[in-house]
C-alpha positions as YAML, in Angstrom:
chain: A
units: angstrom
residues:
- id: 1
  name: MET
  ca: [-11.30, 13.30, 6.02]
- id: 2
  name: ILE
  ca: [-14.00, 12.30, 8.43]
- id: 3
  name: ALA
  ca: [-15.27, 15.14, 10.63]
- id: 4
  name: GLU
  ca: [-16.55, 15.21, 14.20]
- id: 5
  name: GLY
  ca: [-20.16, 15.89, 15.32]
- id: 6
  name: LEU
  ca: [-21.51, 12.75, 13.71]
- id: 7
  name: SER
  ca: [-24.72, 10.83, 14.17]
- id: 8
  name: TYR
  ca: [-24.65, 7.57, 16.08]
- id: 9
  name: GLU
  ca: [-24.86, 5.63, 12.81]
- id: 10
  name: ASP
  ca: [-21.96, 7.59, 11.31]
- id: 11
  name: GLN
  ca: [-19.92, 7.01, 14.46]
- id: 12
  name: LEU
  ca: [-20.55, 3.25, 14.19]
- id: 13
  name: GLN
  ca: [-19.44, 3.36, 10.56]
- id: 14
  name: ASN
  ca: [-16.23, 5.10, 11.66]
- id: 15
  name: TYR
  ca: [-15.57, 2.37, 14.22]
- id: 16
  name: GLN
  ca: [-16.22, -0.27, 11.54]
- id: 17
  name: LEU
  ca: [-13.77, 1.48, 9.19]
- id: 18
  name: ALA
  ca: [-11.19, 1.75, 11.98]
- id: 19
  name: TYR
  ca: [-11.65, -1.96, 12.67]
- id: 20
  name: GLN
  ca: [-11.13, -2.84, 8.98]
- id: 21
  name: LEU
  ca: [-7.96, -0.72, 8.78]
- id: 22
  name: LEU
  ca: [-6.50, -1.85, 12.09]
- id: 23
  name: LYS
  ca: [-7.28, -5.49, 11.35]
- id: 24
  name: ARG
  ca: [-4.88, -5.13, 8.42]
- id: 25
  name: LYS
  ca: [-2.39, -3.39, 10.76]
- id: 26
  name: LEU
  ca: [-2.47, 0.05, 9.21]
- id: 27
  name: ARG
  ca: [-0.30, 2.35, 11.30]
- id: 28
  name: THR
  ca: [-2.43, 4.03, 13.95]
- id: 29
  name: SER
  ca: [-1.26, 7.51, 12.93]
- id: 30
  name: TYR
  ca: [-2.78, 6.99, 9.46]
- id: 31
  name: VAL
  ca: [-6.06, 5.79, 10.99]
- id: 32
  name: SER
  ca: [-6.07, 8.83, 13.28]
- id: 33
  name: GLN
  ca: [-5.50, 11.17, 10.32]
- id: 34
  name: LEU
  ca: [-8.43, 9.62, 8.46]
- id: 35
  name: ILE
  ca: [-10.93, 9.22, 11.30]
- id: 36
  name: LYS
  ca: [-10.91, 12.35, 13.44]
- id: 37
  name: SER
  ca: [-13.87, 11.29, 15.61]
- id: 38
  name: ILE
  ca: [-11.87, 8.54, 17.37]
- id: 39
  name: SER
  ca: [-8.97, 9.60, 19.57]
- id: 40
  name: LEU
  ca: [-5.48, 8.22, 18.95]
- id: 41
  name: PRO
  ca: [-5.36, 6.49, 22.37]
- id: 42
  name: GLU
  ca: [-8.68, 4.80, 21.58]
- id: 43
  name: ILE
  ca: [-7.38, 3.75, 18.14]
- id: 44
  name: ARG
  ca: [-4.36, 2.19, 19.86]
- id: 45
  name: ASP
  ca: [-6.66, 0.39, 22.29]
- id: 46
  name: ILE
  ca: [-8.71, -0.97, 19.37]
- id: 47
  name: HIS
  ca: [-5.49, -2.22, 17.74]
- id: 48
  name: ARG
  ca: [-4.46, -4.01, 20.94]
- id: 49
  name: ALA
  ca: [-7.92, -5.58, 21.27]
- id: 50
  name: ILE
  ca: [-7.87, -6.86, 17.69]
- id: 51
  name: HIS
  ca: [-4.32, -8.22, 17.89]
- id: 52
  name: GLN
  ca: [-4.45, -9.88, 21.35]
- id: 53
  name: GLY
  ca: [-2.54, -7.21, 23.26]
- id: 54
  name: GLU
  ca: [0.10, -6.52, 20.60]
- id: 55
  name: SER
  ca: [1.06, -2.85, 20.58]
- id: 56
  name: PRO
  ca: [0.81, -0.91, 17.34]
- id: 57
  name: SER
  ca: [3.99, -0.37, 15.32]
- id: 58
  name: SER
  ca: [6.02, 2.64, 16.29]
- id: 59
  name: GLY
  ca: [8.85, 4.51, 14.66]
- id: 60
  name: LEU
  ca: [9.22, 6.27, 11.37]
- id: 61
  name: LEU
  ca: [6.40, 6.02, 8.86]
- id: 62
  name: PRO
  ca: [7.33, 4.39, 5.56]
- id: 63
  name: ALA
  ca: [8.38, 6.71, 2.73]
- id: 64
  name: ILE
  ca: [7.46, 5.87, -0.87]
- id: 65
  name: GLU
  ca: [11.07, 6.33, -2.01]
- id: 66
  name: ALA
  ca: [12.30, 3.71, 0.48]
- id: 67
  name: ILE
  ca: [9.77, 0.97, -0.32]
- id: 68
  name: PRO
  ca: [11.44, -0.49, -3.44]
- id: 69
  name: GLN
  ca: [14.80, -1.92, -2.41]
- id: 70
  name: VAL
  ca: [15.42, -4.04, -5.52]
- id: 71
  name: ARG
  ca: [14.27, -3.64, -9.10]
- id: 72
  name: GLU
  ca: [11.95, -6.66, -8.88]
- id: 73
  name: SER
  ca: [9.99, -4.99, -6.08]
- id: 74
  name: MET
  ca: [8.91, -2.31, -8.58]
- id: 75
  name: LEU
  ca: [6.99, -5.00, -10.49]
- id: 76
  name: TYR
  ca: [4.90, -5.88, -7.44]
- id: 77
  name: ILE
  ca: [4.38, -2.24, -6.50]
- id: 78
  name: SER
  ca: [3.16, -1.62, -10.06]
- id: 79
  name: LEU
  ca: [0.79, -4.55, -9.75]
- id: 80
  name: PHE
  ca: [-0.65, -3.27, -6.47]
- id: 81
  name: ALA
  ca: [-1.03, 0.25, -7.88]
- id: 82
  name: SER
  ca: [-2.79, -1.14, -10.97]
- id: 83
  name: LEU
  ca: [-5.15, -3.18, -8.79]
- id: 84
  name: TYR
  ca: [-5.90, -0.11, -6.71]
- id: 85
  name: ARG
  ca: [-6.59, 2.07, -9.74]
- id: 86
  name: SER
  ca: [-8.81, -0.61, -11.31]
- id: 87
  name: ALA
  ca: [-10.79, -1.07, -8.09]
- id: 88
  name: SER
  ca: [-11.48, 2.62, -7.63]
- id: 89
  name: PRO
  ca: [-14.32, 4.45, -9.35]
- id: 90
  name: VAL
  ca: [-12.70, 7.81, -8.46]
- id: 91
  name: ASP
  ca: [-9.57, 9.49, -9.79]
- id: 92
  name: ILE
  ca: [-6.86, 8.19, -7.43]
- id: 93
  name: ARG
  ca: [-4.70, 11.16, -8.38]
- id: 94
  name: ALA
  ca: [-7.26, 13.44, -6.76]
- id: 95
  name: GLU
  ca: [-8.42, 11.47, -3.72]
- id: 96
  name: MET
  ca: [-7.69, 8.29, -1.83]
- id: 97
  name: ASP
  ca: [-10.33, 5.56, -2.08]
- id: 98
  name: VAL
  ca: [-10.15, 3.63, 1.18]
- id: 99
  name: SER
  ca: [-12.47, 0.84, 0.00]
- id: 100
  name: ALA
  ca: [-10.37, 0.35, -3.14]
- id: 101
  name: ILE
  ca: [-7.14, 0.25, -1.12]
- id: 102
  name: ILE
  ca: [-8.63, -2.45, 1.11]
- id: 103
  name: PHE
  ca: [-9.90, -4.42, -1.90]
- id: 104
  name: ALA
  ca: [-6.58, -4.14, -3.78]
- id: 105
  name: TRP
  ca: [-4.60, -5.15, -0.68]
- id: 106
  name: ASP
  ca: [-6.81, -8.16, 0.03]
- id: 107
  name: PHE
  ca: [-6.59, -9.28, -3.60]
- id: 108
  name: PHE
  ca: [-2.82, -8.74, -3.61]
- id: 109
  name: CYS
  ca: [-2.49, -10.87, -0.46]
- id: 110
  name: GLU
  ca: [-4.62, -13.63, -2.01]
- id: 111
  name: THR
  ca: [-2.42, -13.57, -5.11]
- id: 112
  name: PHE
  ca: [0.80, -13.75, -3.05]
- id: 113
  name: PRO
  ca: [-0.31, -15.56, 0.14]
- id: 114
  name: ASN
  ca: [3.18, -16.22, 1.50]
- id: 115
  name: HIS
  ca: [4.73, -12.81, 0.91]
- id: 116
  name: VAL
  ca: [3.42, -10.62, 3.71]
- id: 117
  name: ARG
  ca: [6.24, -9.88, 6.14]
- id: 118
  name: GLU
  ca: [5.32, -7.17, 8.57]
- id: 119
  name: ARG
  ca: [8.78, -6.90, 10.08]
- id: 120
  name: ARG
  ca: [12.11, -6.31, 8.41]
- id: 121
  name: PRO
  ca: [13.89, -7.66, 6.44]
- id: 122
  name: TYR
  ca: [11.32, -7.33, 3.70]
- id: 123
  name: GLY
  ca: [11.69, -9.36, 0.52]
- id: 124
  name: LYS
  ca: [11.28, -8.44, -3.11]
- id: 125
  name: VAL
  ca: [7.49, -8.59, -2.97]
- id: 126
  name: ARG
  ca: [6.33, -5.14, -1.95]
- id: 127
  name: PRO
  ca: [4.15, -3.70, -0.54]
- id: 128
  name: ALA
  ca: [5.13, -5.90, 2.38]
- id: 129
  name: ASN
  ca: [2.33, -4.68, 4.64]
- id: 130
  name: PHE
  ca: [-0.86, -2.64, 4.56]
- id: 131
  name: SER
  ca: [0.91, 0.53, 5.69]
- id: 132
  name: GLU
  ca: [3.19, 0.34, 2.64]
- id: 133
  name: ALA
  ca: [0.12, -0.17, 0.46]
- id: 134
  name: TRP
  ca: [-1.39, 2.93, 2.06]
- id: 135
  name: VAL
  ca: [1.79, 4.93, 1.36]
- id: 136
  name: ILE
  ca: [1.66, 3.87, -2.31]
- id: 137
  name: ALA
  ca: [-1.94, 5.10, -2.56]
- id: 138
  name: GLN
  ca: [-0.96, 8.37, -0.85]
- id: 139
  name: ALA
  ca: [1.97, 8.85, -3.23]
- id: 140
  name: LEU
  ca: [-0.30, 8.38, -6.24]
- id: 141
  name: LYS
  ca: [-2.67, 11.01, -4.83]
- id: 142
  name: ILE
  ca: [-0.06, 13.63, -3.97]
- id: 143
  name: GLY
  ca: [1.98, 13.08, -7.14]
- id: 144
  name: SER
  ca: [5.21, 11.68, -5.70]
- id: 145
  name: ALA
  ca: [4.47, 8.57, -7.79]
- id: 146
  name: SER
  ca: [2.47, 7.93, -10.92]
- id: 147
  name: LEU
  ca: [1.13, 4.93, -12.76]
- id: 148
  name: GLN
  ca: [2.12, 5.04, -16.43]
- id: 149
  name: TYR
  ca: [1.45, 2.93, -19.50]
- id: 150
  name: CYS
  ca: [4.39, 1.27, -21.25]
- id: 151
  name: LYS
  ca: [4.16, 1.32, -25.05]
- id: 152
  name: SER
  ca: [6.67, -1.54, -25.33]
- id: 153
  name: CYS
  ca: [5.15, -4.21, -23.07]
- id: 154
  name: HIS
  ca: [1.65, -2.67, -22.95]
- id: 155
  name: GLY
  ca: [1.44, -2.84, -19.17]
- id: 156
  name: ASP
  ca: [1.24, -0.36, -16.33]
- id: 157
  name: HIS
  ca: [4.33, 0.54, -14.37]
- id: 158
  name: ILE
  ca: [4.82, 2.79, -11.40]
- id: 159
  name: VAL
  ca: [7.23, 5.67, -11.42]
- id: 160
  name: ILE
  ca: [8.37, 6.76, -7.98]
- id: 161
  name: TYR
  ca: [9.93, 10.18, -8.24]
- id: 162
  name: ASN
  ca: [13.13, 10.69, -6.24]
- id: 163
  name: SER
  ca: [13.72, 6.94, -5.94]
- id: 164
  name: LYS
  ca: [16.90, 5.16, -6.98]
- id: 165
  name: PHE
  ca: [15.12, 3.63, -10.00]
- id: 166
  name: PRO
  ca: [14.85, 5.56, -13.27]
- id: 167
  name: PRO
  ca: [11.34, 6.52, -14.42]
- id: 168
  name: THR
  ca: [11.11, 3.68, -16.92]
- id: 169
  name: CYS
  ca: [9.18, 0.44, -17.17]
- id: 170
  name: GLN
  ca: [11.02, -1.97, -14.88]
- id: 171
  name: VAL
  ca: [9.43, -4.98, -16.63]
- id: 172
  name: CYS
  ca: [11.18, -3.96, -19.84]
- id: 173
  name: VAL
  ca: [14.44, -3.20, -18.02]
- id: 174
  name: ILE
  ca: [14.43, -6.61, -16.31]
- id: 175
  name: ASP
  ca: [13.61, -8.27, -19.63]
- id: 176
  name: GLN
  ca: [16.55, -6.49, -21.31]
- id: 177
  name: LEU
  ca: [18.89, -7.46, -18.47]
- id: 178
  name: ARG
  ca: [17.69, -11.06, -18.63]
- id: 179
  name: LYS
  ca: [18.33, -11.19, -22.39]
- id: 180
  name: ARG
  ca: [21.87, -9.93, -21.76]
- id: 181
  name: GLY
  ca: [22.33, -12.55, -19.04]
- id: 182
  name: ASN
  ca: [22.59, -10.00, -16.20]
- id: 183
  name: VAL
  ca: [19.54, -11.25, -14.29]
- id: 184
  name: PRO
  ca: [18.93, -14.89, -13.40]
- id: 185
  name: ASP
  ca: [15.83, -16.38, -15.00]
- id: 186
  name: SER
  ca: [13.09, -16.79, -12.37]
- id: 187
  name: LYS
  ca: [11.44, -20.06, -13.34]
...
Protein backbone atom coordinates (compact mmCIF):
# COMPACT_ATOMS: atom_id res chain seq x y z
CA MET A 1 0.00 0.00 0.00
CA ILE A 2 1.09 3.54 -0.60
CA ALA A 3 2.00 5.45 2.57
CA GLU A 4 1.64 9.12 3.52
CA GLY A 5 4.49 11.64 4.01
CA LEU A 6 5.54 11.52 0.38
CA SER A 7 7.65 13.82 -1.73
CA TYR A 8 5.95 16.09 -4.24
CA GLU A 9 7.00 13.77 -7.08
CA ASP A 10 5.61 10.72 -5.27
CA GLN A 11 2.37 12.58 -4.61
CA LEU A 12 2.07 13.40 -8.33
CA GLN A 13 2.64 9.73 -9.15
CA ASN A 14 -0.17 8.81 -6.75
CA TYR A 15 -2.51 11.25 -8.48
CA GLN A 16 -1.50 9.79 -11.85
CA LEU A 17 -2.20 6.27 -10.57
CA ALA A 18 -5.55 7.39 -9.13
CA TYR A 19 -6.39 8.94 -12.50
CA GLN A 20 -5.52 5.71 -14.35
CA LEU A 21 -7.66 3.61 -11.98
CA LEU A 22 -10.60 6.00 -11.87
CA LYS A 23 -10.55 6.46 -15.64
CA ARG A 24 -11.32 2.74 -15.84
CA LYS A 25 -14.02 3.23 -13.17
CA LEU A 26 -12.42 1.24 -10.38
CA ARG A 27 -14.60 1.55 -7.29
CA THR A 28 -13.42 4.48 -5.21
CA SER A 29 -13.13 2.36 -2.06
CA TYR A 30 -10.48 0.20 -3.79
CA VAL A 31 -8.57 3.31 -4.91
CA SER A 32 -8.74 4.66 -1.36
CA GLN A 33 -7.40 1.38 0.05
CA LEU A 34 -4.47 1.48 -2.36
CA ILE A 35 -3.58 5.18 -2.24
CA LYS A 36 -3.69 6.37 1.36
CA SER A 37 -2.29 9.84 0.60
CA ILE A 38 -5.47 10.96 -1.21
CA SER A 39 -8.65 11.27 0.84
CA LEU A 40 -11.79 9.37 -0.18
CA PRO A 41 -13.77 12.60 -0.79
CA GLU A 42 -10.98 13.83 -3.07
CA ILE A 43 -10.93 10.48 -4.90
CA ARG A 44 -14.69 10.84 -5.46
CA ASP A 45 -14.16 14.38 -6.76
CA ILE A 46 -11.50 13.11 -9.19
CA HIS A 47 -13.95 10.45 -10.41
CA ARG A 48 -16.64 13.07 -11.02
CA ALA A 49 -14.17 15.30 -12.87
CA ILE A 50 -13.04 12.46 -15.14
CA HIS A 51 -16.57 11.23 -15.88
CA GLN A 52 -18.33 14.60 -16.44
CA GLY A 53 -20.10 14.79 -13.09
CA GLU A 54 -21.11 11.13 -12.87
CA SER A 55 -21.00 9.92 -9.28
CA PRO A 56 -18.93 6.87 -8.43
CA SER A 57 -20.72 3.52 -8.10
CA SER A 58 -22.12 2.78 -4.68
CA GLY A 59 -23.43 -0.32 -3.02
CA LEU A 60 -21.92 -3.67 -2.28
CA LEU A 61 -18.48 -4.45 -3.64
CA PRO A 62 -18.32 -7.39 -6.03
CA ALA A 63 -17.46 -10.78 -4.54
CA ILE A 64 -15.36 -13.27 -6.52
CA GLU A 65 -17.92 -16.04 -5.94
CA ALA A 66 -20.70 -13.96 -7.51
CA ILE A 67 -18.86 -12.91 -10.68
CA PRO A 68 -19.38 -16.07 -12.75
CA GLN A 69 -23.10 -16.49 -13.35
CA VAL A 70 -22.89 -19.02 -16.19
CA ARG A 71 -20.29 -21.63 -17.03
CA GLU A 72 -19.13 -19.74 -20.13
CA SER A 73 -18.17 -16.75 -17.99
CA MET A 74 -15.49 -18.93 -16.34
CA LEU A 75 -13.71 -19.12 -19.71
CA TYR A 76 -13.39 -15.33 -19.93
CA ILE A 77 -12.40 -15.02 -16.27
CA SER A 78 -9.69 -17.63 -16.91
CA LEU A 79 -8.50 -15.65 -19.91
CA PHE A 80 -8.30 -12.41 -17.92
CA ALA A 81 -6.47 -14.16 -15.06
CA SER A 82 -4.00 -15.69 -17.53
CA LEU A 83 -3.38 -12.30 -19.13
CA TYR A 84 -2.81 -10.77 -15.72
CA ARG A 85 -0.38 -13.49 -14.64
CA SER A 86 1.52 -13.25 -17.95
CA ALA A 87 1.78 -9.46 -17.70
CA SER A 88 3.13 -9.48 -14.16
CA PRO A 89 6.80 -9.99 -13.33
CA VAL A 90 5.87 -10.67 -9.67
CA ASP A 91 4.14 -13.62 -8.05
CA ILE A 92 0.46 -12.61 -8.21
CA ARG A 93 -0.27 -15.05 -5.39
CA ALA A 94 1.87 -12.90 -3.10
CA GLU A 95 1.10 -9.35 -4.23
CA MET A 96 -1.14 -7.44 -6.57
CA ASP A 97 0.56 -5.86 -9.58
CA VAL A 98 -1.45 -2.75 -10.42
CA SER A 99 0.34 -2.11 -13.72
CA ALA A 100 -0.29 -5.69 -14.83
CA ILE A 101 -3.97 -5.46 -13.89
CA ILE A 102 -4.31 -2.30 -15.98
CA PHE A 103 -2.45 -3.89 -18.91
CA ALA A 104 -4.48 -7.13 -18.74
CA TRP A 105 -7.76 -5.19 -18.52
CA ASP A 106 -6.90 -2.94 -21.45
CA PHE A 107 -5.86 -5.94 -23.56
CA PHE A 108 -9.00 -7.83 -22.54
CA CYS A 109 -11.15 -4.85 -23.58
CA GLU A 110 -9.35 -4.62 -26.93
CA THR A 111 -9.96 -8.33 -27.49
CA PHE A 112 -13.68 -8.05 -26.62
CA PRO A 113 -14.50 -4.42 -27.54
CA ASN A 114 -18.29 -4.76 -27.28
CA HIS A 115 -18.51 -6.69 -24.02
CA VAL A 116 -17.99 -4.11 -21.30
CA ARG A 117 -21.27 -3.51 -19.50
CA GLU A 118 -20.79 -1.53 -16.34
CA ARG A 119 -24.37 -1.92 -15.17
CA ARG A 120 -26.42 -5.04 -14.66
CA PRO A 121 -27.49 -7.30 -16.28
CA TYR A 122 -24.02 -8.51 -17.13
CA GLY A 123 -23.53 -11.00 -19.93
CA LYS A 124 -21.42 -14.11 -20.20
CA VAL A 125 -18.21 -12.17 -20.81
CA ARG A 126 -16.75 -11.45 -17.41
CA PRO A 127 -15.07 -9.50 -15.92
CA ALA A 128 -17.71 -7.01 -17.00
CA ASN A 129 -15.90 -3.99 -15.56
CA PHE A 130 -12.57 -2.97 -14.09
CA SER A 131 -13.77 -3.47 -10.51
CA GLU A 132 -14.53 -7.13 -11.29
CA ALA A 133 -11.07 -7.45 -12.84
CA TRP A 134 -9.63 -5.98 -9.63
CA VAL A 135 -11.59 -8.49 -7.52
CA ILE A 136 -10.22 -11.37 -9.62
CA ALA A 137 -6.67 -10.13 -9.03
CA GLN A 138 -7.39 -9.78 -5.29
CA ALA A 139 -8.83 -13.31 -5.15
CA LEU A 140 -5.71 -14.73 -6.79
CA LYS A 141 -3.56 -12.93 -4.21
CA ILE A 142 -5.53 -13.95 -1.12
CA GLY A 143 -6.12 -17.52 -2.30
CA SER A 144 -9.90 -17.53 -2.76
CA ALA A 145 -9.17 -18.34 -6.42
CA SER A 146 -6.28 -19.95 -8.23
CA LEU A 147 -5.11 -20.30 -11.79
CA GLN A 148 -4.41 -23.94 -12.64
CA TYR A 149 -3.08 -25.83 -15.63
CA CYS A 150 -5.34 -28.39 -17.32
CA LYS A 151 -3.53 -31.55 -18.44
CA SER A 152 -6.33 -32.41 -20.88
CA CYS A 153 -6.64 -29.21 -22.94
CA HIS A 154 -3.24 -27.76 -21.93
CA GLY A 155 -4.68 -24.39 -20.99
CA ASP A 156 -5.07 -22.36 -17.83
CA HIS A 157 -8.35 -22.31 -15.98
CA ILE A 158 -9.44 -20.44 -12.91
CA VAL A 159 -10.79 -22.18 -9.86
CA ILE A 160 -12.95 -19.98 -7.66
CA TYR A 161 -13.32 -21.63 -4.30
CA ASN A 162 -16.82 -21.52 -2.79
CA SER A 163 -18.42 -20.79 -6.17
CA LYS A 164 -21.21 -22.83 -7.72
CA PHE A 165 -18.79 -24.27 -10.31
CA PRO A 166 -16.69 -27.34 -9.49
CA PRO A 167 -12.91 -26.87 -9.39
CA THR A 168 -12.38 -28.34 -12.85
CA CYS A 169 -11.43 -26.98 -16.25
CA GLN A 170 -14.60 -25.40 -17.60
CA VAL A 171 -13.26 -25.54 -21.18
CA CYS A 172 -13.17 -29.33 -20.93
CA VAL A 173 -16.59 -29.46 -19.23
CA ILE A 174 -18.17 -27.30 -21.95
CA ASP A 175 -16.49 -29.43 -24.62
CA GLN A 176 -17.89 -32.62 -23.03
CA LEU A 177 -21.37 -31.09 -22.79
CA ARG A 178 -21.18 -29.93 -26.40
CA LYS A 179 -20.19 -33.44 -27.55
CA ARG A 180 -23.22 -34.82 -25.70
CA GLY A 181 -25.43 -32.18 -27.30
CA ASN A 182 -26.19 -30.37 -24.02
CA VAL A 183 -24.65 -27.04 -25.05
CA PRO A 184 -25.43 -25.26 -28.31
CA ASP A 185 -22.44 -24.87 -30.60
CA SER A 186 -21.25 -21.24 -30.59
CA LYS A 187 -20.25 -20.64 -34.19
